[in-house]
PDB file of C-alpha atoms in Angstrom:
ATOM      1  CA  UNK A 171     148.708 123.626  25.514  1.00  0.00           C
ATOM      2  CA  UNK A 172     150.945 126.176  26.806  1.00  0.00           C
ATOM      3  CA  UNK A 173     154.018 126.709  28.769  1.00  0.00           C
ATOM      4  CA  UNK A 174     154.689 127.991  32.319  1.00  0.00           C
ATOM      5  CA  UNK A 175     157.901 128.307  32.526  1.00  0.00           C
ATOM      6  CA  UNK A 176     159.509 125.328  31.380  1.00  0.00           C
ATOM      7  CA  UNK A 177     156.436 122.795  32.454  1.00  0.00           C
ATOM      8  CA  UNK A 178     153.424 122.309  29.651  1.00  0.00           C
ATOM      9  CA  UNK A 179     150.121 122.809  30.670  1.00  0.00           C
ATOM     10  CA  UNK A 180     146.975 121.935  29.158  1.00  0.00           C
ATOM     11  CA  UNK A 181     143.250 123.545  28.949  1.00  0.00           C
ATOM     12  CA  UNK A 182     140.361 122.047  27.496  1.00  0.00           C
ATOM     13  CA  UNK A 183     136.558 121.366  27.945  1.00  0.00           C
ATOM     14  CA  UNK A 184     135.770 117.807  28.917  1.00  0.00           C
ATOM     15  CA  UNK A 185     132.655 115.818  27.455  1.00  0.00           C
ATOM     16  CA  UNK A 186     130.624 116.796  30.437  1.00  0.00           C
ATOM     17  CA  UNK A 187     131.173 120.295  30.205  1.00  0.00           C
ATOM     18  CA  UNK A 188     133.856 120.910  32.793  1.00  0.00           C
ATOM     19  CA  UNK A 189     136.965 123.047  32.049  1.00  0.00           C
ATOM     20  CA  UNK A 190     140.152 121.326  32.785  1.00  0.00           C
ATOM     21  CA  UNK A 191     143.261 122.969  33.260  1.00  0.00           C
ATOM     22  CA  UNK A 192     146.220 121.228  34.886  1.00  0.00           C
ATOM     23  CA  UNK A 193     149.876 120.780  34.614  1.00  0.00           C
ATOM     24  CA  UNK A 194     151.334 117.779  32.637  1.00  0.00           C
ATOM     25  CA  UNK A 195     154.707 117.822  34.920  1.00  0.00           C
ATOM     26  CA  UNK A 196     156.973 117.681  31.771  1.00  0.00           C
ATOM     27  CA  UNK A 197     159.150 119.667  29.794  1.00  0.00           C
ATOM     28  CA  UNK A 198     158.855 117.556  26.670  1.00  0.00           C
ATOM     29  CA  UNK A 199     156.078 118.573  24.440  1.00  0.00           C
ATOM     30  CA  UNK A 200     155.834 114.989  22.896  1.00  0.00           C
ATOM     31  CA  UNK A 201     155.184 113.845  26.619  1.00  0.00           C
ATOM     32  CA  UNK A 202     152.891 116.438  27.226  1.00  0.00           C
ATOM     33  CA  UNK A 203     150.720 115.451  24.245  1.00  0.00           C
ATOM     34  CA  UNK A 204     150.764 111.947  25.235  1.00  0.00           C
ATOM     35  CA  UNK A 205     149.416 112.799  28.725  1.00  0.00           C
ATOM     36  CA  UNK A 206     146.540 114.975  26.727  1.00  0.00           C
ATOM     37  CA  UNK A 207     145.638 112.263  24.694  1.00  0.00           C
ATOM     38  CA  UNK A 208     145.470 109.910  27.619  1.00  0.00           C
ATOM     39  CA  UNK A 209     143.534 111.990  29.758  1.00  0.00           C
ATOM     40  CA  UNK A 210     140.798 113.254  27.469  1.00  0.00           C
ATOM     41  CA  UNK A 211     140.409 109.341  26.492  1.00  0.00           C
ATOM     42  CA  UNK A 212     139.994 108.725  29.991  1.00  0.00           C
ATOM     43  CA  UNK A 213     137.542 111.322  30.132  1.00  0.00           C
ATOM     44  CA  UNK A 214     135.556 110.466  27.342  1.00  0.00           C
ATOM     45  CA  UNK A 215     135.273 106.737  28.837  1.00  0.00           C
ATOM     46  CA  UNK A 216     133.885 107.969  31.997  1.00  0.00           C
ATOM     47  CA  UNK A 217     131.396 110.304  30.225  1.00  0.00           C
ATOM     48  CA  UNK A 218     130.266 108.255  27.407  1.00  0.00           C
ATOM     49  CA  UNK A 219     130.956 104.254  28.853  1.00  0.00           C
ATOM     50  CA  UNK A 220     129.942 105.054  32.633  1.00  0.00           C
ATOM     51  CA  UNK A 221     133.579 104.501  34.045  1.00  0.00           C
ATOM     52  CA  UNK A 222     134.588 105.515  37.295  1.00  0.00           C
ATOM     53  CA  UNK A 223     136.518 108.617  37.098  1.00  0.00           C
ATOM     54  CA  UNK A 224     140.102 108.682  38.299  1.00  0.00           C
ATOM     55  CA  UNK A 225     141.123 111.125  41.216  1.00  0.00           C
ATOM     56  CA  UNK A 226     144.699 112.086  42.222  1.00  0.00           C
ATOM     57  CA  UNK A 227     145.895 111.697  45.960  1.00  0.00           C
ATOM     58  CA  UNK A 228     146.328 115.390  46.146  1.00  0.00           C
ATOM     59  CA  UNK A 229     142.689 116.155  44.699  1.00  0.00           C
ATOM     60  CA  UNK A 230     141.418 113.559  47.284  1.00  0.00           C
ATOM     61  CA  UNK A 231     143.252 114.888  50.288  1.00  0.00           C
ATOM     62  CA  UNK A 232     141.464 118.541  49.506  1.00  0.00           C
ATOM     63  CA  UNK A 233     138.312 116.746  48.914  1.00  0.00           C
ATOM     64  CA  UNK A 234     138.744 114.558  52.370  1.00  0.00           C
ATOM     65  CA  UNK A 235     139.449 117.826  54.335  1.00  0.00           C
ATOM     66  CA  UNK A 236     136.498 119.661  52.825  1.00  0.00           C
ATOM     67  CA  UNK A 237     134.090 116.842  53.595  1.00  0.00           C
ATOM     68  CA  UNK A 238     135.238 116.123  57.166  1.00  0.00           C
ATOM     69  CA  UNK A 239     135.401 118.268  60.375  1.00  0.00           C
ATOM     70  CA  UNK A 240     138.222 117.026  62.497  1.00  0.00           C
ATOM     71  CA  UNK A 241     138.470 119.143  65.337  1.00  0.00           C
ATOM     72  CA  UNK A 242     142.418 118.861  65.778  1.00  0.00           C
ATOM     73  CA  UNK A 243     142.683 119.885  62.099  1.00  0.00           C
ATOM     74  CA  UNK A 244     146.580 120.860  62.555  1.00  0.00           C
ATOM     75  CA  UNK A 245     147.754 117.581  63.500  1.00  0.00           C
ATOM     76  CA  UNK A 246     145.532 115.942  60.297  1.00  0.00           C
ATOM     77  CA  UNK A 247     147.284 118.466  58.082  1.00  0.00           C
ATOM     78  CA  UNK A 248     150.851 117.514  59.431  1.00  0.00           C
ATOM     79  CA  UNK A 249     149.879 113.813  58.835  1.00  0.00           C
ATOM     80  CA  UNK A 250     148.864 114.739  55.191  1.00  0.00           C
ATOM     81  CA  UNK A 251     152.188 116.829  54.551  1.00  0.00           C
ATOM     82  CA  UNK A 252     154.109 113.520  55.814  1.00  0.00           C
ATOM     83  CA  UNK A 253     152.299 111.536  53.164  1.00  0.00           C
ATOM     84  CA  UNK A 254     152.874 113.884  50.275  1.00  0.00           C
ATOM     85  CA  UNK A 255     156.194 113.245  49.435  1.00  0.00           C
ATOM     86  CA  UNK A 256     155.516 109.273  48.868  1.00  0.00           C
ATOM     87  CA  UNK A 257     151.807 109.699  47.392  1.00  0.00           C
ATOM     88  CA  UNK A 258     151.637 113.214  46.004  1.00  0.00           C
ATOM     89  CA  UNK A 259     152.253 112.291  42.089  1.00  0.00           C
ATOM     90  CA  UNK A 260     149.941 109.157  42.206  1.00  0.00           C
ATOM     91  CA  UNK A 261     146.459 108.679  41.224  1.00  0.00           C
ATOM     92  CA  UNK A 262     144.419 106.842  43.811  1.00  0.00           C
ATOM     93  CA  UNK A 263     144.115 103.724  41.577  1.00  0.00           C
ATOM     94  CA  UNK A 264     148.077 103.538  41.484  1.00  0.00           C
ATOM     95  CA  UNK A 265     148.437 103.260  45.130  1.00  0.00           C
ATOM     96  CA  UNK A 266     149.998  99.656  45.968  1.00  0.00           C
ATOM     97  CA  UNK A 267     151.164  97.935  48.963  1.00  0.00           C
ATOM     98  CA  UNK A 268     154.742  98.931  48.172  1.00  0.00           C
ATOM     99  CA  UNK A 269     153.756 102.664  48.718  1.00  0.00           C
ATOM    100  CA  UNK A 270     152.540 101.662  52.293  1.00  0.00           C
ATOM    101  CA  UNK A 271     155.423  99.483  53.124  1.00  0.00           C
ATOM    102  CA  UNK A 272     157.786 102.511  51.938  1.00  0.00           C
ATOM    103  CA  UNK A 273     155.859 104.827  54.409  1.00  0.00           C
ATOM    104  CA  UNK A 274     156.180 102.251  57.145  1.00  0.00           C
ATOM    105  CA  UNK A 275     159.736 101.687  56.762  1.00  0.00           C
ATOM    106  CA  UNK A 276     160.596 105.395  56.556  1.00  0.00           C
ATOM    107  CA  UNK A 277     158.539 106.245  59.834  1.00  0.00           C
ATOM    108  CA  UNK A 278     160.041 103.465  61.739  1.00  0.00           C
ATOM    109  CA  UNK A 279     163.703 104.349  60.604  1.00  0.00           C
ATOM    110  CA  UNK A 280     163.036 107.636  62.428  1.00  0.00           C
ATOM    111  CA  UNK A 281     162.933 106.197  65.487  1.00  0.00           C
ATOM    112  CA  UNK A 282     158.924 106.369  66.371  1.00  0.00           C
ATOM    113  CA  UNK A 283     156.916 103.966  67.849  1.00  0.00           C
ATOM    114  CA  UNK A 284     154.228 101.520  66.265  1.00  0.00           C
ATOM    115  CA  UNK A 285     151.421 103.766  67.650  1.00  0.00           C
ATOM    116  CA  UNK A 286     152.840 106.910  65.746  1.00  0.00           C
ATOM    117  CA  UNK A 287     152.808 104.874  62.447  1.00  0.00           C
ATOM    118  CA  UNK A 288     149.151 103.225  63.061  1.00  0.00           C
ATOM    119  CA  UNK A 289     147.987 107.180  63.138  1.00  0.00           C
ATOM    120  CA  UNK A 290     149.669 107.684  59.931  1.00  0.00           C
ATOM    121  CA  UNK A 291     148.117 104.293  57.951  1.00  0.00           C
ATOM    122  CA  UNK A 292     144.709 105.032  59.722  1.00  0.00           C
ATOM    123  CA  UNK A 293     144.553 108.433  58.007  1.00  0.00           C
ATOM    124  CA  UNK A 294     145.825 106.862  54.547  1.00  0.00           C
ATOM    125  CA  UNK A 295     143.251 104.008  55.086  1.00  0.00           C
ATOM    126  CA  UNK A 296     140.323 106.667  55.923  1.00  0.00           C
ATOM    127  CA  UNK A 297     141.061 108.720  52.314  1.00  0.00           C
ATOM    128  CA  UNK A 298     141.195 105.706  50.238  1.00  0.00           C
ATOM    129  CA  UNK A 299     137.989 103.954  52.021  1.00  0.00           C
ATOM    130  CA  UNK A 300     135.905 107.172  51.703  1.00  0.00           C
ATOM    131  CA  UNK A 301     136.947 107.092  47.752  1.00  0.00           C
ATOM    132  CA  UNK A 302     135.961 103.727  46.915  1.00  0.00           C
ATOM    133  CA  UNK A 303     132.496 103.700  49.090  1.00  0.00           C
ATOM    134  CA  UNK A 304     131.458 107.319  48.769  1.00  0.00           C
ATOM    135  CA  UNK A 305     133.115 108.887  46.011  1.00  0.00           C
ATOM    136  CA  UNK A 306     132.861 106.183  43.509  1.00  0.00           C
ATOM    137  CA  UNK A 307     135.827 107.116  41.996  1.00  0.00           C
ATOM    138  CA  UNK A 308     138.553 104.557  40.566  1.00  0.00           C
ATOM    139  CA  UNK A 309     140.054 103.178  43.601  1.00  0.00           C
ATOM    140  CA  UNK A 310     141.354  99.681  44.907  1.00  0.00           C
ATOM    141  CA  UNK A 311     142.791 100.353  48.200  1.00  0.00           C
ATOM    142  CA  UNK A 312     145.365  97.786  49.235  1.00  0.00           C
ATOM    143  CA  UNK A 313     145.221  95.879  52.432  1.00  0.00           C
ATOM    144  CA  UNK A 314     146.577  97.951  55.212  1.00  0.00           C
ATOM    145  CA  UNK A 315     147.440  96.215  58.426  1.00  0.00           C
ATOM    146  CA  UNK A 316     148.068  98.396  61.381  1.00  0.00           C
ATOM    147  CA  UNK A 317     151.358  97.601  63.590  1.00  0.00           C
ATOM    148  CA  UNK A 318     150.748  95.685  66.709  1.00  0.00           C
ATOM    149  CA  UNK A 319     150.772  98.025  69.666  1.00  0.00           C
ATOM    150  CA  UNK A 320     151.365  97.286  73.279  1.00  0.00           C
ATOM    151  CA  UNK A 321     148.346  96.821  75.295  1.00  0.00           C
ATOM    152  CA  UNK A 322     146.763 100.240  76.505  1.00  0.00           C
ATOM    153  CA  UNK A 323     147.914 100.970  79.859  1.00  0.00           C
ATOM    154  CA  UNK A 324     145.471 102.587  82.826  1.00  0.00           C
ATOM    155  CA  UNK A 325     147.683 105.159  84.488  1.00  0.00           C
ATOM    156  CA  UNK A 326     145.906 106.852  87.290  1.00  0.00           C
ATOM    157  CA  UNK A 327     146.634 109.087  90.528  1.00  0.00           C
ATOM    158  CA  UNK A 328     145.393 108.856  94.008  1.00  0.00           C
ATOM    159  CA  UNK A 329     143.446 111.308  95.559  1.00  0.00           C
ATOM    160  CA  UNK A 330     146.718 112.660  97.421  1.00  0.00           C
ATOM    161  CA  UNK A 331     148.947 112.624  94.270  1.00  0.00           C
ATOM    162  CA  UNK A 332     146.116 114.767  92.491  1.00  0.00           C
ATOM    163  CA  UNK A 333     146.035 117.071  94.961  1.00  0.00           C
ATOM    164  CA  UNK A 334     149.844 117.670  95.146  1.00  0.00           C
ATOM    165  CA  UNK A 335     149.772 117.931  91.338  1.00  0.00           C
ATOM    166  CA  UNK A 336     147.259 120.640  91.275  1.00  0.00           C
ATOM    167  CA  UNK A 337     149.251 122.422  93.826  1.00  0.00           C
ATOM    168  CA  UNK A 338     152.239 122.481  91.650  1.00  0.00           C
ATOM    169  CA  UNK A 339     150.513 123.799  88.438  1.00  0.00           C
ATOM    170  CA  UNK A 340     149.698 127.254  87.388  1.00  0.00           C
ATOM    171  CA  UNK A 341     146.315 128.527  88.190  1.00  0.00           C
ATOM    172  CA  UNK A 342     144.610 128.077  84.624  1.00  0.00           C
ATOM    173  CA  UNK A 343     146.012 124.651  84.478  1.00  0.00           C
ATOM    174  CA  UNK A 344     145.397 123.809  88.074  1.00  0.00           C
ATOM    175  CA  UNK A 345     141.392 124.685  87.038  1.00  0.00           C
ATOM    176  CA  UNK A 346     141.495 122.761  83.817  1.00  0.00           C
ATOM    177  CA  UNK A 347     142.980 119.480  85.867  1.00  0.00           C
ATOM    178  CA  UNK A 348     140.307 119.781  88.390  1.00  0.00           C
ATOM    179  CA  UNK A 349     137.493 120.116  85.911  1.00  0.00           C
ATOM    180  CA  UNK A 350     138.954 117.066  83.923  1.00  0.00           C
ATOM    181  CA  UNK A 351     138.893 115.005  87.070  1.00  0.00           C
ATOM    182  CA  UNK A 352     135.214 115.993  87.694  1.00  0.00           C
ATOM    183  CA  UNK A 353     134.109 115.561  84.177  1.00  0.00           C
ATOM    184  CA  UNK A 354     136.359 112.978  82.448  1.00  0.00           C
ATOM    185  CA  UNK A 355     136.374 115.086  79.456  1.00  0.00           C
ATOM    186  CA  UNK A 356     139.415 114.583  76.890  1.00  0.00           C
ATOM    187  CA  UNK A 357     141.867 117.054  76.520  1.00  0.00           C
ATOM    188  CA  UNK A 358     140.766 118.887  73.670  1.00  0.00           C
ATOM    189  CA  UNK A 359     137.192 118.789  74.893  1.00  0.00           C
ATOM    190  CA  UNK A 360     138.502 120.764  77.854  1.00  0.00           C
ATOM    191  CA  UNK A 361     140.967 123.120  76.179  1.00  0.00           C
ATOM    192  CA  UNK A 362     138.285 124.061  73.271  1.00  0.00           C
ATOM    193  CA  UNK A 363     135.211 124.113  75.522  1.00  0.00           C
ATOM    194  CA  UNK A 364     133.062 126.725  74.254  1.00  0.00           C
ATOM    195  CA  UNK A 365     130.404 128.983  76.525  1.00  0.00           C
ATOM    196  CA  UNK A 366     127.578 127.743  74.022  1.00  0.00           C
ATOM    197  CA  UNK A 367     128.257 124.178  75.138  1.00  0.00           C
ATOM    198  CA  UNK A 368     127.734 124.856  78.584  1.00  0.00           C
ATOM    199  CA  UNK A 369     124.149 124.961  80.270  1.00  0.00           C
ATOM    200  CA  UNK A 370     124.372 126.154  84.051  1.00  0.00           C
ATOM    201  CA  UNK A 371     120.754 126.075  84.527  1.00  0.00           C
ATOM    202  CA  UNK A 372     120.717 122.477  83.857  1.00  0.00           C
ATOM    203  CA  UNK A 373     124.141 121.761  84.953  1.00  0.00           C
ATOM    204  CA  UNK A 374     125.223 120.056  81.743  1.00  0.00           C
ATOM    205  CA  UNK A 375     127.474 120.168  78.726  1.00  0.00           C
ATOM    206  CA  UNK A 376     126.834 119.335  75.308  1.00  0.00           C
ATOM    207  CA  UNK A 377     129.296 117.443  73.659  1.00  0.00           C
ATOM    208  CA  UNK A 378     128.201 116.953  69.781  1.00  0.00           C
ATOM    209  CA  UNK A 379     128.542 117.313  66.154  1.00  0.00           C
ATOM    210  CA  UNK A 380     132.194 118.921  65.811  1.00  0.00           C
ATOM    211  CA  UNK A 381     132.880 118.658  69.201  1.00  0.00           C
ATOM    212  CA  UNK A 382     133.607 115.013  68.946  1.00  0.00           C
ATOM    213  CA  UNK A 383     137.064 113.550  68.697  1.00  0.00           C
ATOM    214  CA  UNK A 384     136.484 109.573  69.246  1.00  0.00           C
ATOM    215  CA  UNK A 385     133.041 109.005  68.367  1.00  0.00           C
ATOM    216  CA  UNK A 386     129.938 110.172  66.110  1.00  0.00           C
ATOM    217  CA  UNK A 387     127.613 109.964  69.073  1.00  0.00           C
ATOM    218  CA  UNK A 388     126.731 112.960  71.061  1.00  0.00           C
ATOM    219  CA  UNK A 389     126.562 112.979  74.831  1.00  0.00           C
ATOM    220  CA  UNK A 390     125.790 114.935  77.810  1.00  0.00           C
ATOM    221  CA  UNK A 391     128.021 115.687  80.788  1.00  0.00           C
ATOM    222  CA  UNK A 392     126.600 116.098  83.787  1.00  0.00           C
ATOM    223  CA  UNK A 393     128.465 118.967  86.213  1.00  0.00           C
ATOM    224  CA  UNK A 394     129.258 118.291  89.752  1.00  0.00           C
ATOM    225  CA  UNK A 395     129.090 121.308  92.423  1.00  0.00           C
ATOM    226  CA  UNK A 396     132.924 121.504  91.769  1.00  0.00           C
ATOM    227  CA  UNK A 397     132.660 121.638  88.164  1.00  0.00           C
ATOM    228  CA  UNK A 398     130.029 124.419  88.382  1.00  0.00           C
ATOM    229  CA  UNK A 399     132.076 126.410  90.672  1.00  0.00           C
ATOM    230  CA  UNK A 400     135.129 126.210  88.184  1.00  0.00           C
ATOM    231  CA  UNK A 401     133.366 127.354  85.211  1.00  0.00           C
ATOM    232  CA  UNK A 402     131.704 130.360  87.041  1.00  0.00           C
ATOM    233  CA  UNK A 403     135.349 131.226  88.586  1.00  0.00           C
ATOM    234  CA  UNK A 404     136.616 131.433  84.586  1.00  0.00           C
ATOM    235  CA  UNK A 405     134.422 134.434  84.042  1.00  0.00           C
ATOM    236  CA  UNK A 406     133.933 136.091  80.750  1.00  0.00           C
ATOM    237  CA  UNK A 407     137.865 136.350  79.759  1.00  0.00           C
ATOM    238  CA  UNK A 408     137.062 135.368  76.301  1.00  0.00           C
ATOM    239  CA  UNK A 409     133.482 135.523  74.428  1.00  0.00           C
ATOM    240  CA  UNK A 410     133.878 132.101  72.901  1.00  0.00           C
ATOM    241  CA  UNK A 411     136.139 129.824  75.328  1.00  0.00           C
ATOM    242  CA  UNK A 412     135.753 128.707  78.504  1.00  0.00           C
ATOM    243  CA  UNK A 413     139.255 128.219  79.689  1.00  0.00           C
ATOM    244  CA  UNK A 414     141.902 130.824  78.801  1.00  0.00           C
ATOM    245  CA  UNK A 415     145.308 132.091  79.700  1.00  0.00           C
ATOM    246  CA  UNK A 416     145.508 135.951  79.800  1.00  0.00           C
ATOM    247  CA  UNK A 417     142.206 135.943  77.905  1.00  0.00           C
ATOM    248  CA  UNK A 418     143.518 133.912  74.991  1.00  0.00           C
ATOM    249  CA  UNK A 419     142.293 130.318  74.231  1.00  0.00           C
ATOM    250  CA  UNK A 420     144.595 127.372  75.229  1.00  0.00           C
ATOM    251  CA  UNK A 421     145.073 124.828  72.518  1.00  0.00           C
ATOM    252  CA  UNK A 422     147.315 122.214  74.824  1.00  0.00           C
ATOM    253  CA  UNK A 423     147.249 121.212  78.299  1.00  0.00           C
ATOM    254  CA  UNK A 424     149.743 118.516  78.144  1.00  0.00           C
ATOM    255  CA  UNK A 425     152.686 120.896  77.597  1.00  0.00           C
ATOM    256  CA  UNK A 426     156.019 122.066  79.167  1.00  0.00           C
ATOM    257  CA  UNK A 427     154.357 123.429  82.316  1.00  0.00           C
ATOM    258  CA  UNK A 428     152.294 120.170  83.152  1.00  0.00           C
ATOM    259  CA  UNK A 429     155.483 117.854  82.552  1.00  0.00           C
ATOM    260  CA  UNK A 430     157.540 119.948  84.807  1.00  0.00           C
ATOM    261  CA  UNK A 431     154.956 120.091  87.750  1.00  0.00           C
ATOM    262  CA  UNK A 432     154.457 116.029  87.579  1.00  0.00           C
ATOM    263  CA  UNK A 433     158.373 116.165  87.921  1.00  0.00           C
ATOM    264  CA  UNK A 434     158.465 118.574  91.003  1.00  0.00           C
ATOM    265  CA  UNK A 435     155.943 116.241  93.021  1.00  0.00           C
ATOM    266  CA  UNK A 436     157.780 113.202  91.719  1.00  0.00           C
ATOM    267  CA  UNK A 437     154.960 111.895  89.318  1.00  0.00           C
ATOM    268  CA  UNK A 438     156.417 109.755  86.509  1.00  0.00           C
ATOM    269  CA  UNK A 439     154.830 108.282  83.490  1.00  0.00           C
ATOM    270  CA  UNK A 440     151.913 110.379  83.191  1.00  0.00           C
ATOM    271  CA  UNK A 441     150.070 112.564  80.714  1.00  0.00           C
ATOM    272  CA  UNK A 442     147.278 114.726  80.764  1.00  0.00           C
ATOM    273  CA  UNK A 443     144.895 112.177  79.187  1.00  0.00           C
ATOM    274  CA  UNK A 444     145.829 109.912  82.192  1.00  0.00           C
ATOM    275  CA  UNK A 445     143.350 112.400  84.071  1.00  0.00           C
ATOM    276  CA  UNK A 446     140.379 110.721  82.324  1.00  0.00           C
ATOM    277  CA  UNK A 447     141.833 107.132  83.356  1.00  0.00           C
ATOM    278  CA  UNK A 448     142.191 108.677  86.719  1.00  0.00           C
ATOM    279  CA  UNK A 449     138.666 109.908  86.646  1.00  0.00           C
ATOM    280  CA  UNK A 450     137.353 106.390  85.590  1.00  0.00           C
ATOM    281  CA  UNK A 451     139.318 104.633  88.085  1.00  0.00           C
ATOM    282  CA  UNK A 452     137.654 106.782  90.762  1.00  0.00           C
ATOM    283  CA  UNK A 453     134.267 106.222  89.616  1.00  0.00           C
ATOM    284  CA  UNK A 454     134.641 102.409  89.656  1.00  0.00           C
ATOM    285  CA  UNK A 455     136.295 102.425  92.699  1.00  0.00           C
ATOM    286  CA  UNK A 456     133.415 104.264  94.473  1.00  0.00           C
ATOM    287  CA  UNK A 457     130.666 101.939  92.788  1.00  0.00           C
ATOM    288  CA  UNK A 458     129.730 103.407  89.602  1.00  0.00           C
ATOM    289  CA  UNK A 459     128.343 100.625  87.227  1.00  0.00           C
ATOM    290  CA  UNK A 460     130.401 100.242  83.965  1.00  0.00           C
ATOM    291  CA  UNK A 461     127.104 100.837  81.973  1.00  0.00           C
ATOM    292  CA  UNK A 462     126.932 103.956  83.593  1.00  0.00           C
ATOM    293  CA  UNK A 463     130.379 104.821  83.247  1.00  0.00           C
ATOM    294  CA  UNK A 464     130.137 104.092  79.764  1.00  0.00           C
ATOM    295  CA  UNK A 465     127.313 106.734  79.235  1.00  0.00           C
ATOM    296  CA  UNK A 466     129.201 109.226  81.455  1.00  0.00           C
ATOM    297  CA  UNK A 467     132.592 108.940  79.321  1.00  0.00           C
ATOM    298  CA  UNK A 468     130.722 108.769  76.029  1.00  0.00           C
ATOM    299  CA  UNK A 469     132.383 105.681  75.078  1.00  0.00           C
ATOM    300  CA  UNK A 470     130.565 103.653  71.982  1.00  0.00           C
ATOM    301  CA  UNK A 471     132.405 100.689  72.680  1.00  0.00           C
ATOM    302  CA  UNK A 472     131.946  98.723  75.869  1.00  0.00           C
ATOM    303  CA  UNK A 473     135.447  97.175  75.777  1.00  0.00           C
ATOM    304  CA  UNK A 474     137.017 100.448  76.340  1.00  0.00           C
ATOM    305  CA  UNK A 475     135.142 100.522  79.749  1.00  0.00           C
ATOM    306  CA  UNK A 476     136.018  96.981  80.615  1.00  0.00           C
ATOM    307  CA  UNK A 477     139.313  97.707  81.195  1.00  0.00           C
ATOM    308  CA  UNK A 478     138.587  99.636  84.365  1.00  0.00           C
ATOM    309  CA  UNK A 479     136.670  96.872  85.629  1.00  0.00           C
ATOM    310  CA  UNK A 480     139.369  95.138  87.752  1.00  0.00           C
ATOM    311  CA  UNK A 481     139.064  98.355  90.291  1.00  0.00           C
ATOM    312  CA  UNK A 482     136.027  97.264  91.493  1.00  0.00           C
ATOM    313  CA  UNK A 483     136.368  94.163  94.126  1.00  0.00           C
ATOM    314  CA  UNK A 484     132.941  94.165  95.603  1.00  0.00           C
ATOM    315  CA  UNK A 485     131.459  91.631  93.214  1.00  0.00           C
ATOM    316  CA  UNK A 486     134.699  89.204  93.682  1.00  0.00           C
ATOM    317  CA  UNK A 487     134.132  89.638  97.648  1.00  0.00           C
ATOM    318  CA  UNK A 488     130.531  88.477  97.183  1.00  0.00           C
TER     319      UNK A 488
END
């Protein structure tokens, strides 16, 4: 046992041969000795009696980030930073419903919507479930019920509105918008599109592995003549990414320039992701069967495609 500044630290060899080095988080030697005795007893029970080991929230977050490949890593890190003041000093088996309620109350008091709170709860639930089911550590996750969200809307543009909007956008965003309307890809799948995903000889794009945001199922996106033309016009401004601005990769498309263009042409309540809704709506209006649309869009759940069913009237007319 030794001091770093005013805090006592421990260093010893565990029964399984691992070197343990950690802070006791106390300035008092008696409390540090109690912590050491408890920790050594826990490690002995894990090694000799087969009890499940304990894991701190901080250790769990580090392991979760190491084992998962979320493409939007920066957003994920922001979620964990928000959770740290609430859970950073706890072991996983100490996390209770009261901690979840505290997180919900704090986030709602900041004026955010239920959907934003749910993104936080989903990340918390993912870590706890992974710890219990895969890591086999001591963890008894509390029941985490997501807050009620309004029904997902389907906001889409007519062809005339889409043309007006593209004319108001900067050229690089106009190309990305046109490509989104041709392929139905999500924003990140367009902004992060790499040349090694594109096969122009077969006129397809591969969306697989780490490229996927919403599902583990890989899918292939066929390219129309217009989509191929857009890709060819991108040239080789960047050795890795297809869509760039002044040779540099683009991280977000749904930014200030896009919002200003919408305002300029009088299009309200419209986000970049609504281009995907527009693509799907146009498909259904032109007669694409829902099961085909599901494959084209890479949806794993048929319910996600059913929301576009009312845009087709042929079966009702019959």
